[in-house]
mmCIF file of C-alpha atoms and ligand atoms in Angstrom:
data_model
loop_
_atom_site.group_PDB
_atom_site.id
_atom_site.type_symbol
_atom_site.label_atom_id
_atom_site.label_comp_id
_atom_site.label_asym_id
_atom_site.label_seq_id
_atom_site.Cartn_x
_atom_site.Cartn_y
_atom_site.Cartn_z
ATOM 1 C CA MET A 129 0.000 0.000 0.000
ATOM 2 C CA LYS A 130 1.695 3.218 -1.175
ATOM 3 C CA TYR A 131 -1.276 5.464 -0.380
ATOM 4 C CA PHE A 132 -4.106 5.381 2.133
ATOM 5 C CA THR A 133 -6.524 8.046 0.976
ATOM 6 C CA THR A 134 -9.733 6.090 0.203
ATOM 7 C CA VAL A 135 -11.209 2.627 0.826
ATOM 8 C CA ASN A 136 -10.261 1.892 -2.793
ATOM 9 C CA ASP A 137 -6.558 1.971 -1.858
ATOM 10 C CA ILE A 138 -6.950 -1.346 -0.052
ATOM 11 C CA ALA A 139 -7.861 -4.692 -1.533
ATOM 12 C CA ASP A 140 -9.736 -6.073 1.482
ATOM 13 C CA PRO A 141 -11.165 -3.588 4.053
ATOM 14 C CA MET A 142 -12.306 -6.365 6.418
ATOM 15 C CA ALA A 143 -8.792 -7.859 6.483
ATOM 16 C CA LEU A 144 -7.443 -4.449 7.562
ATOM 17 C CA VAL A 145 -10.116 -4.248 10.279
ATOM 18 C CA LYS A 146 -9.038 -7.694 11.538
ATOM 19 C CA GLU A 147 -5.393 -6.596 11.528
ATOM 20 C CA ALA A 148 -6.300 -3.475 13.543
ATOM 21 C CA LEU A 149 -8.269 -5.559 16.073
ATOM 22 C CA LYS A 150 -5.282 -7.893 16.444
ATOM 23 C CA LEU A 151 -2.979 -4.917 17.087
ATOM 24 C CA LYS A 152 -5.411 -3.653 19.732
ATOM 25 C CA LYS A 153 -4.807 -6.907 21.635
ATOM 26 C CA GLN A 154 -1.013 -6.793 21.140
ATOM 27 C CA PRO A 155 0.003 -3.173 20.507
ATOM 28 C CA TYR A 156 3.749 -3.809 20.957
ATOM 29 C CA ALA A 157 4.054 -7.026 18.929
ATOM 30 C CA PHE A 158 5.823 -5.133 16.117
ATOM 31 C CA SER A 159 7.743 -2.549 18.137
ATOM 32 C CA GLU A 160 10.933 -3.115 16.096
ATOM 33 C CA LEU A 161 9.294 -2.784 12.663
ATOM 34 C CA GLY A 162 9.566 1.002 12.580
ATOM 35 C CA LYS A 163 13.114 1.298 13.944
ATOM 36 C CA HIS A 164 15.015 4.129 12.192
ATOM 37 C CA LYS A 165 11.907 5.043 10.218
ATOM 38 C CA THR A 166 10.391 8.534 10.441
ATOM 39 C CA LEU A 167 6.748 9.507 10.156
ATOM 40 C CA GLY A 168 5.981 13.135 9.285
ATOM 41 C CA LEU A 169 2.555 14.480 10.225
ATOM 42 C CA ILE A 170 1.642 17.659 8.355
ATOM 43 C CA PHE A 171 -1.415 19.646 9.431
ATOM 44 C CA LEU A 172 -3.019 22.446 7.467
ATOM 45 C CA ASN A 173 -5.975 22.358 9.909
ATOM 46 C CA PRO A 174 -6.599 21.720 13.628
ATOM 47 C CA SER A 175 -6.701 18.203 15.122
ATOM 48 C CA LEU A 176 -6.754 16.423 18.462
ATOM 49 C CA ARG A 177 -7.490 12.727 17.795
ATOM 50 C CA THR A 178 -5.818 12.312 14.419
ATOM 51 C CA ARG A 179 -2.633 13.957 15.556
ATOM 52 C CA LEU A 180 -2.261 12.102 18.862
ATOM 53 C CA SER A 181 -3.605 8.677 17.820
ATOM 54 C CA THR A 182 -1.407 8.510 14.712
ATOM 55 C CA GLN A 183 1.602 9.613 16.755
ATOM 56 C CA LYS A 184 0.820 6.941 19.354
ATOM 57 C CA ALA A 185 0.389 4.301 16.620
ATOM 58 C CA ALA A 186 3.803 5.169 15.173
ATOM 59 C CA MET A 187 5.410 5.047 18.622
ATOM 60 C CA ASN A 188 3.924 1.566 19.227
ATOM 61 C CA LEU A 189 5.700 0.440 16.039
ATOM 62 C CA GLY A 190 9.018 1.960 17.120
ATOM 63 C CA MET A 191 8.941 4.873 14.663
ATOM 64 C CA GLN A 192 10.164 8.414 15.211
ATOM 65 C CA VAL A 193 7.553 11.116 14.593
ATOM 66 C CA MET A 194 7.829 14.728 13.455
ATOM 67 C CA VAL A 195 4.738 16.938 13.528
ATOM 68 C CA MET A 196 4.329 20.248 11.754
ATOM 69 C CA ASN A 197 1.331 22.575 11.864
ATOM 70 C CA ILE A 198 2.292 23.923 8.488
ATOM 71 C CA ASP A 199 -0.563 26.455 8.380
ATOM 72 C CA LYS A 200 0.886 28.234 11.423
ATOM 73 C CA GLU A 201 4.541 27.197 11.520
ATOM 74 C CA GLY A 202 5.452 26.905 7.843
ATOM 75 C CA TRP A 203 5.847 29.346 4.962
ATOM 76 C CA ALA A 204 2.653 30.328 3.157
ATOM 77 C CA LEU A 205 2.199 27.690 0.433
ATOM 78 C CA GLU A 206 1.605 28.368 -3.258
ATOM 79 C CA LEU A 207 -0.628 25.771 -4.926
ATOM 80 C CA GLU A 208 -0.817 26.999 -8.542
ATOM 81 C CA ASP A 209 1.563 25.428 -11.022
ATOM 82 C CA GLY A 210 3.547 28.044 -12.927
ATOM 83 C CA ALA A 211 2.566 30.843 -10.538
ATOM 84 C CA VAL A 212 4.631 34.035 -10.572
ATOM 85 C CA MET A 213 5.177 34.138 -6.832
ATOM 86 C CA ASN A 214 5.269 37.884 -6.292
ATOM 87 C CA GLY A 215 2.326 37.909 -3.835
ATOM 88 C CA ASN A 216 1.785 36.539 -0.338
ATOM 89 C CA THR A 217 2.829 32.915 -0.896
ATOM 90 C CA VAL A 218 6.446 32.135 -0.027
ATOM 91 C CA GLU A 219 7.042 28.494 -0.949
ATOM 92 C CA HIS A 220 5.552 26.258 -3.647
ATOM 93 C CA ILE A 221 3.895 23.062 -2.440
ATOM 94 C CA LYS A 222 6.045 21.098 -4.908
ATOM 95 C CA ASP A 223 9.226 22.220 -3.137
ATOM 96 C CA ALA A 224 7.820 21.804 0.367
ATOM 97 C CA ALA A 225 6.552 18.271 -0.393
ATOM 98 C CA ALA A 226 9.775 17.192 -2.094
ATOM 99 C CA VAL A 227 11.852 18.365 0.879
ATOM 100 C CA MET A 228 9.600 16.710 3.462
ATOM 101 C CA GLY A 229 9.762 13.478 1.439
ATOM 102 C CA GLN A 230 13.541 13.537 1.910
ATOM 103 C CA TYR A 231 13.164 13.791 5.679
ATOM 104 C CA CYS A 232 10.382 11.200 6.158
ATOM 105 C CA ASP A 233 9.749 7.561 5.211
ATOM 106 C CA ILE A 234 5.967 7.989 5.444
ATOM 107 C CA ILE A 235 3.961 11.234 5.484
ATOM 108 C CA GLY A 236 0.474 11.929 6.809
ATOM 109 C CA ILE A 237 -1.285 15.099 5.701
ATOM 110 C CA ARG A 238 -4.479 16.850 6.789
ATOM 111 C CA CYS A 239 -5.864 19.261 4.195
ATOM 112 C CA PHE A 240 -9.514 20.309 4.600
ATOM 113 C CA PRO A 241 -11.591 21.710 1.735
ATOM 114 C CA GLY A 242 -11.992 25.457 1.284
ATOM 115 C CA LEU A 243 -15.746 24.845 0.718
ATOM 116 C CA THR A 244 -15.943 27.586 -1.915
ATOM 117 C CA ASP A 245 -14.548 25.888 -5.051
ATOM 118 C CA LYS A 246 -16.162 22.449 -5.359
ATOM 119 C CA LYS A 247 -14.027 21.435 -8.316
ATOM 120 C CA ALA A 248 -10.719 22.253 -6.596
ATOM 121 C CA ASP A 249 -11.863 20.490 -3.406
ATOM 122 C CA TYR A 250 -13.189 17.355 -5.133
ATOM 123 C CA CYS A 251 -10.091 16.937 -7.294
ATOM 124 C CA GLU A 252 -8.062 17.014 -4.047
ATOM 125 C CA LYS A 253 -5.786 19.742 -5.329
ATOM 126 C CA ILE A 254 -3.505 19.818 -2.260
ATOM 127 C CA LEU A 255 -3.353 16.076 -1.502
ATOM 128 C CA VAL A 256 -2.676 15.090 -5.117
ATOM 129 C CA GLN A 257 0.153 17.609 -5.539
ATOM 130 C CA PHE A 258 1.639 16.552 -2.247
ATOM 131 C CA MET A 259 1.524 12.827 -3.137
ATOM 132 C CA HIS A 260 3.066 13.514 -6.520
ATOM 133 C CA HIS A 261 6.004 15.539 -5.254
ATOM 134 C CA CYS A 262 6.920 13.904 -1.916
ATOM 135 C CA LYS A 263 7.658 10.455 -3.475
ATOM 136 C CA VAL A 264 7.040 8.512 -0.223
ATOM 137 C CA PRO A 265 3.909 6.659 1.023
ATOM 138 C CA VAL A 266 1.149 9.083 2.071
ATOM 139 C CA ILE A 267 -1.672 8.672 4.578
ATOM 140 C CA SER A 268 -4.671 10.994 4.478
ATOM 141 C CA LEU A 269 -5.307 12.513 7.899
ATOM 142 C CA GLU A 270 -8.587 13.900 6.422
ATOM 143 C CA SER A 271 -8.465 15.379 2.980
ATOM 144 C CA ALA A 272 -10.933 17.683 1.246
ATOM 145 C CA THR A 273 -13.309 14.802 0.498
ATOM 146 C CA LEU A 274 -12.476 11.765 2.694
ATOM 147 C CA HIS A 275 -11.311 10.696 6.181
ATOM 148 C CA PRO A 276 -10.318 7.024 5.805
ATOM 149 C CA LEU A 277 -8.548 6.579 9.184
ATOM 150 C CA GLN A 278 -11.775 7.638 10.888
ATOM 151 C CA SER A 279 -13.883 5.250 8.808
ATOM 152 C CA LEU A 280 -11.519 2.343 9.474
ATOM 153 C CA ALA A 281 -11.793 3.001 13.235
ATOM 154 C CA ASP A 282 -15.591 3.290 12.884
ATOM 155 C CA LEU A 283 -15.823 -0.041 11.074
ATOM 156 C CA MET A 284 -13.626 -1.656 13.770
ATOM 157 C CA THR A 285 -16.005 -0.309 16.412
ATOM 158 C CA ILE A 286 -19.050 -1.697 14.597
ATOM 159 C CA GLU A 287 -17.317 -5.085 14.261
ATOM 160 C CA GLU A 288 -16.611 -5.119 18.001
ATOM 161 C CA LYS A 289 -20.172 -4.204 18.981
ATOM 162 C CA LYS A 290 -22.455 -5.796 16.394
ATOM 163 C CA LYS A 291 -24.849 -8.492 17.596
ATOM 164 C CA THR A 292 -26.066 -9.667 14.176
ATOM 165 C CA ALA A 293 -24.154 -10.565 11.014
ATOM 166 C CA LYS A 294 -25.755 -7.687 9.054
ATOM 167 C CA PRO A 295 -26.563 -4.821 11.425
ATOM 168 C CA LYS A 296 -28.568 -1.783 10.332
ATOM 169 C CA VAL A 297 -26.326 1.297 10.325
ATOM 170 C CA VAL A 298 -27.913 4.743 9.927
ATOM 171 C CA LEU A 299 -25.890 7.857 9.103
ATOM 172 C CA SER A 300 -27.952 10.845 10.210
ATOM 173 C CA TRP A 301 -27.229 14.474 9.377
ATOM 174 C CA ALA A 302 -27.045 16.603 12.537
ATOM 175 C CA PRO A 303 -27.305 20.378 12.990
ATOM 176 C CA HIS A 304 -24.243 22.632 13.448
ATOM 177 C CA ILE A 305 -23.611 26.364 13.482
ATOM 178 C CA LYS A 306 -20.742 26.258 10.956
ATOM 179 C CA ALA A 307 -20.181 24.953 7.421
ATOM 180 C CA LEU A 308 -18.347 21.625 7.826
ATOM 181 C CA PRO A 309 -16.705 19.402 5.192
ATOM 182 C CA GLN A 310 -18.447 16.370 3.649
ATOM 183 C CA ALA A 311 -15.301 14.274 4.216
ATOM 184 C CA VAL A 312 -16.455 12.258 7.237
ATOM 185 C CA PRO A 313 -19.888 11.287 5.812
ATOM 186 C CA ASN A 314 -18.466 10.645 2.300
ATOM 187 C CA SER A 315 -15.846 8.386 3.806
ATOM 188 C CA PHE A 316 -18.213 6.603 6.196
ATOM 189 C CA ALA A 317 -20.570 5.935 3.262
ATOM 190 C CA GLU A 318 -17.734 4.665 1.086
ATOM 191 C CA TRP A 319 -16.621 2.194 3.779
ATOM 192 C CA MET A 320 -20.135 1.112 4.840
ATOM 193 C CA CYS A 321 -21.050 0.305 1.234
ATOM 194 C CA LYS A 322 -18.219 -2.260 1.294
ATOM 195 C CA ALA A 323 -18.832 -3.552 4.819
ATOM 196 C CA GLY A 324 -21.759 -5.952 4.424
ATOM 197 C CA VAL A 325 -24.111 -3.903 6.637
ATOM 198 C CA GLU A 326 -27.614 -2.572 5.898
ATOM 199 C CA PHE A 327 -26.709 1.056 5.293
ATOM 200 C CA VAL A 328 -29.174 3.951 5.393
ATOM 201 C CA ILE A 329 -28.457 7.694 5.122
ATOM 202 C CA THR A 330 -30.937 10.278 6.367
ATOM 203 C CA HIS A 331 -30.680 14.037 5.879
ATOM 204 C CA PRO A 332 -32.859 17.056 5.153
ATOM 205 C CA ALA A 333 -33.531 17.883 1.495
ATOM 206 C CA GLY A 334 -30.596 19.813 0.035
ATOM 207 C CA TYR A 335 -27.967 17.860 1.961
ATOM 208 C CA GLU A 336 -27.533 15.052 -0.603
ATOM 209 C CA LEU A 337 -23.924 13.841 -0.641
ATOM 210 C CA CYS A 338 -21.834 13.274 -3.755
ATOM 211 C CA GLU A 339 -23.281 10.167 -5.435
ATOM 212 C CA ASP A 340 -19.845 8.692 -6.074
ATOM 213 C CA TYR A 341 -19.888 7.611 -2.422
ATOM 214 C CA THR A 342 -23.565 6.879 -1.777
ATOM 215 C CA SER A 343 -24.735 4.931 -4.829
ATOM 216 C CA LYS A 344 -25.197 1.721 -2.838
ATOM 217 C CA ALA A 345 -26.827 3.406 0.189
ATOM 218 C CA LYS A 346 -30.558 3.690 0.872
ATOM 219 C CA ILE A 347 -31.438 7.377 1.321
ATOM 220 C CA ILE A 348 -34.496 8.273 3.426
ATOM 221 C CA HIS A 349 -35.433 11.899 4.011
ATOM 222 C CA THR A 350 -37.590 11.334 7.109
ATOM 223 C CA GLN A 351 -35.291 10.895 10.095
ATOM 224 C CA GLU A 352 -37.858 8.961 12.200
ATOM 225 C CA GLU A 353 -38.491 6.539 9.328
ATOM 226 C CA ALA A 354 -34.770 5.897 8.830
ATOM 227 C CA LEU A 355 -34.148 5.256 12.538
ATOM 228 C CA LYS A 356 -36.637 2.363 12.788
ATOM 229 C CA GLY A 357 -34.844 -0.823 13.837
ATOM 230 C CA ALA A 358 -31.344 0.716 13.633
ATOM 231 C CA ASP A 359 -28.493 -1.013 15.495
ATOM 232 C CA PHE A 360 -26.010 1.866 15.065
ATOM 233 C CA VAL A 361 -26.777 5.570 14.578
ATOM 234 C CA TYR A 362 -23.854 7.685 13.329
ATOM 235 C CA LEU A 363 -24.382 11.419 13.753
ATOM 236 C CA LYS A 364 -22.519 13.989 11.715
ATOM 237 C CA ASN A 365 -23.083 17.445 10.338
ATOM 238 C CA TRP A 366 -22.005 18.377 6.833
ATOM 239 C CA SER A 367 -22.544 21.395 4.611
ATOM 240 C CA SER A 368 -24.452 21.156 1.347
ATOM 241 C CA TYR A 369 -22.669 19.457 -1.550
ATOM 242 C CA HIS A 370 -25.018 20.662 -4.295
ATOM 243 C CA ASP A 371 -25.343 24.243 -2.988
ATOM 244 C CA TYR A 372 -21.656 23.910 -2.294
ATOM 245 C CA GLY A 373 -20.456 24.685 1.224
ATOM 246 C CA LYS A 374 -23.737 26.320 2.268
ATOM 247 C CA VAL A 375 -25.559 25.871 5.590
ATOM 248 C CA LEU A 376 -29.264 25.372 4.790
ATOM 249 C CA SER A 377 -31.886 25.579 7.523
ATOM 250 C CA PRO A 378 -34.133 22.530 7.657
ATOM 251 C CA SER A 379 -37.647 23.102 9.021
ATOM 252 C CA GLU A 380 -37.482 20.163 11.481
ATOM 253 C CA ASN A 381 -35.090 19.829 14.419
ATOM 254 C CA TRP A 382 -32.527 17.182 13.445
ATOM 255 C CA MET A 383 -30.671 17.045 16.775
ATOM 256 C CA MET A 384 -30.552 13.433 18.023
ATOM 257 C CA THR A 385 -32.419 12.909 21.288
ATOM 258 C CA LYS A 386 -33.366 10.051 23.576
ATOM 259 C CA SER A 387 -36.990 10.059 22.429
ATOM 260 C CA LYS A 388 -35.993 9.693 18.755
ATOM 261 C CA MET A 389 -33.650 6.837 19.710
ATOM 262 C CA GLU A 390 -36.635 4.911 21.078
ATOM 263 C CA LEU A 391 -37.501 4.092 17.463
ATOM 264 C CA THR A 392 -34.265 2.106 17.111
ATOM 265 C CA ASN A 393 -33.250 -1.368 18.174
ATOM 266 C CA ASN A 394 -31.616 0.080 21.314
ATOM 267 C CA ALA A 395 -28.985 1.423 18.920
ATOM 268 C CA HIS A 396 -25.481 2.557 19.727
ATOM 269 C CA ILE A 397 -24.657 6.227 19.140
ATOM 270 C CA MET A 398 -21.547 7.075 17.126
ATOM 271 C CA HIS A 399 -19.779 10.370 16.370
ATOM 272 C CA CYS A 400 -16.210 10.971 15.168
ATOM 273 C CA LEU A 401 -15.739 13.981 17.517
ATOM 274 C CA PRO A 402 -15.352 16.870 18.051
ATOM 275 C CA VAL A 403 -19.087 17.122 18.770
ATOM 276 C CA ARG A 404 -21.189 20.217 19.513
ATOM 277 C CA ARG A 405 -23.075 18.906 22.539
ATOM 278 C CA ASN A 406 -26.798 19.679 22.681
ATOM 279 C CA VAL A 407 -26.652 21.000 19.099
ATOM 280 C CA GLU A 408 -25.806 17.812 17.170
ATOM 281 C CA VAL A 409 -26.626 15.275 19.908
ATOM 282 C CA SER A 410 -27.967 15.658 23.466
ATOM 283 C CA ASP A 411 -25.660 15.208 26.468
ATOM 284 C CA GLU A 412 -28.011 12.521 27.683
ATOM 285 C CA LEU A 413 -27.181 10.333 24.663
ATOM 286 C CA LEU A 414 -23.483 11.135 24.417
ATOM 287 C CA ASP A 415 -22.987 10.212 28.067
ATOM 288 C CA SER A 416 -25.224 7.121 27.976
ATOM 289 C CA PRO A 417 -24.016 3.497 27.964
ATOM 290 C CA GLN A 418 -25.139 3.295 24.314
ATOM 291 C CA SER A 419 -22.538 5.880 23.281
ATOM 292 C CA LEU A 420 -19.445 4.597 21.443
ATOM 293 C CA ILE A 421 -17.649 7.924 21.030
ATOM 294 C CA LEU A 422 -14.706 7.040 23.275
ATOM 295 C CA GLN A 423 -14.328 3.560 21.799
ATOM 296 C CA GLN A 424 -14.212 5.098 18.302
ATOM 297 C CA ALA A 425 -11.519 7.527 19.430
ATOM 298 C CA GLU A 426 -9.512 4.722 21.063
ATOM 299 C CA ASN A 427 -9.738 2.638 17.906
ATOM 300 C CA ARG A 428 -8.145 5.468 15.940
ATOM 301 C CA ILE A 429 -4.791 4.320 17.399
ATOM 302 C CA TYR A 430 -5.100 0.792 16.018
ATOM 303 C CA ALA A 431 -6.581 1.886 12.700
ATOM 304 C CA ALA A 432 -3.502 4.073 12.153
ATOM 305 C CA GLN A 433 -1.238 1.307 13.433
ATOM 306 C CA ALA A 434 -2.648 -1.221 10.947
ATOM 307 C CA VAL A 435 -2.094 1.222 8.075
ATOM 308 C CA LEU A 436 1.445 2.154 9.190
ATOM 309 C CA LYS A 437 2.353 -1.512 9.713
ATOM 310 C CA THR A 438 1.195 -2.416 6.197
ATOM 311 C CA MET A 439 3.228 0.445 4.730
ATOM 312 C CA LEU A 440 6.346 -0.327 6.814
ATOM 313 C CA GLU A 441 6.275 -3.986 5.737
ATOM 314 C CA LYS A 442 6.463 -2.785 2.137
ATOM 315 C CA ILE A 443 9.307 -0.308 2.547
ATOM 316 C CA SER A 444 11.550 -2.067 5.085
HETATM 317 C C1 AN0 B 183 -14.160 18.381 11.016
HETATM 318 C C2 AN0 B 183 -15.072 17.880 9.910
HETATM 319 O O1 AN0 B 183 -16.289 17.908 10.062
HETATM 320 O O2 AN0 B 183 -14.567 17.437 8.874
HETATM 321 C C3 AN0 B 183 -13.284 17.274 11.534
HETATM 322 C C4 AN0 B 183 -13.980 16.041 11.964
HETATM 323 C C5 AN0 B 183 -13.063 14.929 12.279
HETATM 324 N N1 AN0 B 183 -14.954 18.900 12.118
HETATM 325 C C6 AN0 B 183 -15.001 20.166 12.438
HETATM 326 O O3 AN0 B 183 -14.436 20.993 11.755
HETATM 327 C C7 AN0 B 183 -15.774 20.551 13.663
HETATM 328 N N1 CP B 184 -12.120 12.606 14.593
HETATM 329 C C1 CP B 184 -11.047 13.355 14.288
HETATM 330 O O1 CP B 184 -10.448 13.222 13.236
HETATM 331 O O2 CP B 184 -10.705 14.250 15.261
HETATM 332 P P1 CP B 184 -9.615 15.415 15.129
HETATM 333 O O3 CP B 184 -10.156 16.403 14.128
HETATM 334 O O4 CP B 184 -9.502 15.977 16.508
HETATM 335 O O5 CP B 184 -8.333 14.825 14.635
#
């Protein structure tokens, strides 16, 4: 595996889930594998879980880690090929990526969408240039359109908790005060469509996701209808894809509450975090025994570890 940017970069998602679950039981079984290998983590946006869990995963494998918040600590990056750089940008991404590739054996990069130019975001302008110029294996730490480490951890969590072979998993849009990326729901949909679960997406009209990721999902616009018999309910806000980057105001209240959850099969609540409490989901649910938010966050370590291990085995 040279790249981990989408579920399509791996041949067998369930095999990777099994590998991650094995590493959770024996985190230090491969603590020599990463000796004298360096992981670089490059952030163009904030992070708590991705940064720390990926760092921890690398440490469990014996790697050295360098972290750079390039948006704050680096030179202002130029993204346009052929640009005459007489403005505010100081360094071209092609030079920055090539240099970092010389310092690191594997690089992780977080590059959120701008949410104004759909075409630039959905062609992954930053990630693609970075992968091209750095020459080493690259892990997406959430790109403009996808967040595969999160989805791998989410699928692990569902595997650990499911009580039937084919559980019903519902992805429900949740309210938020800001325009958020579609990366987490796109990615969750992409992975769930390959996971052998009954997968339903529910959202207000106008919040349809890009069909490239949802073609195999059942889409139901009435939240109550979608929740019936669910075993897992995954809450997430996203901004509009069709009216790109906009926050539309649905007429109903889409916040997840205990009374709505009574329609489910005593479902587990999932959220990737950070969560706006009592806006997206009520405290009562997030702090209930049905909540899996901390287990998802814990599994981020072993999801990253499984990906790093696979990459290290190829380069060492
Ligand atoms: C980000 C998002 O929605 O993509 C990161 C989630 C992991 N969330 C926020 O910006 C609040
Ligand atoms: N879930 C997740 O990716 O969290 P961070 O944005 O804090 O990394």
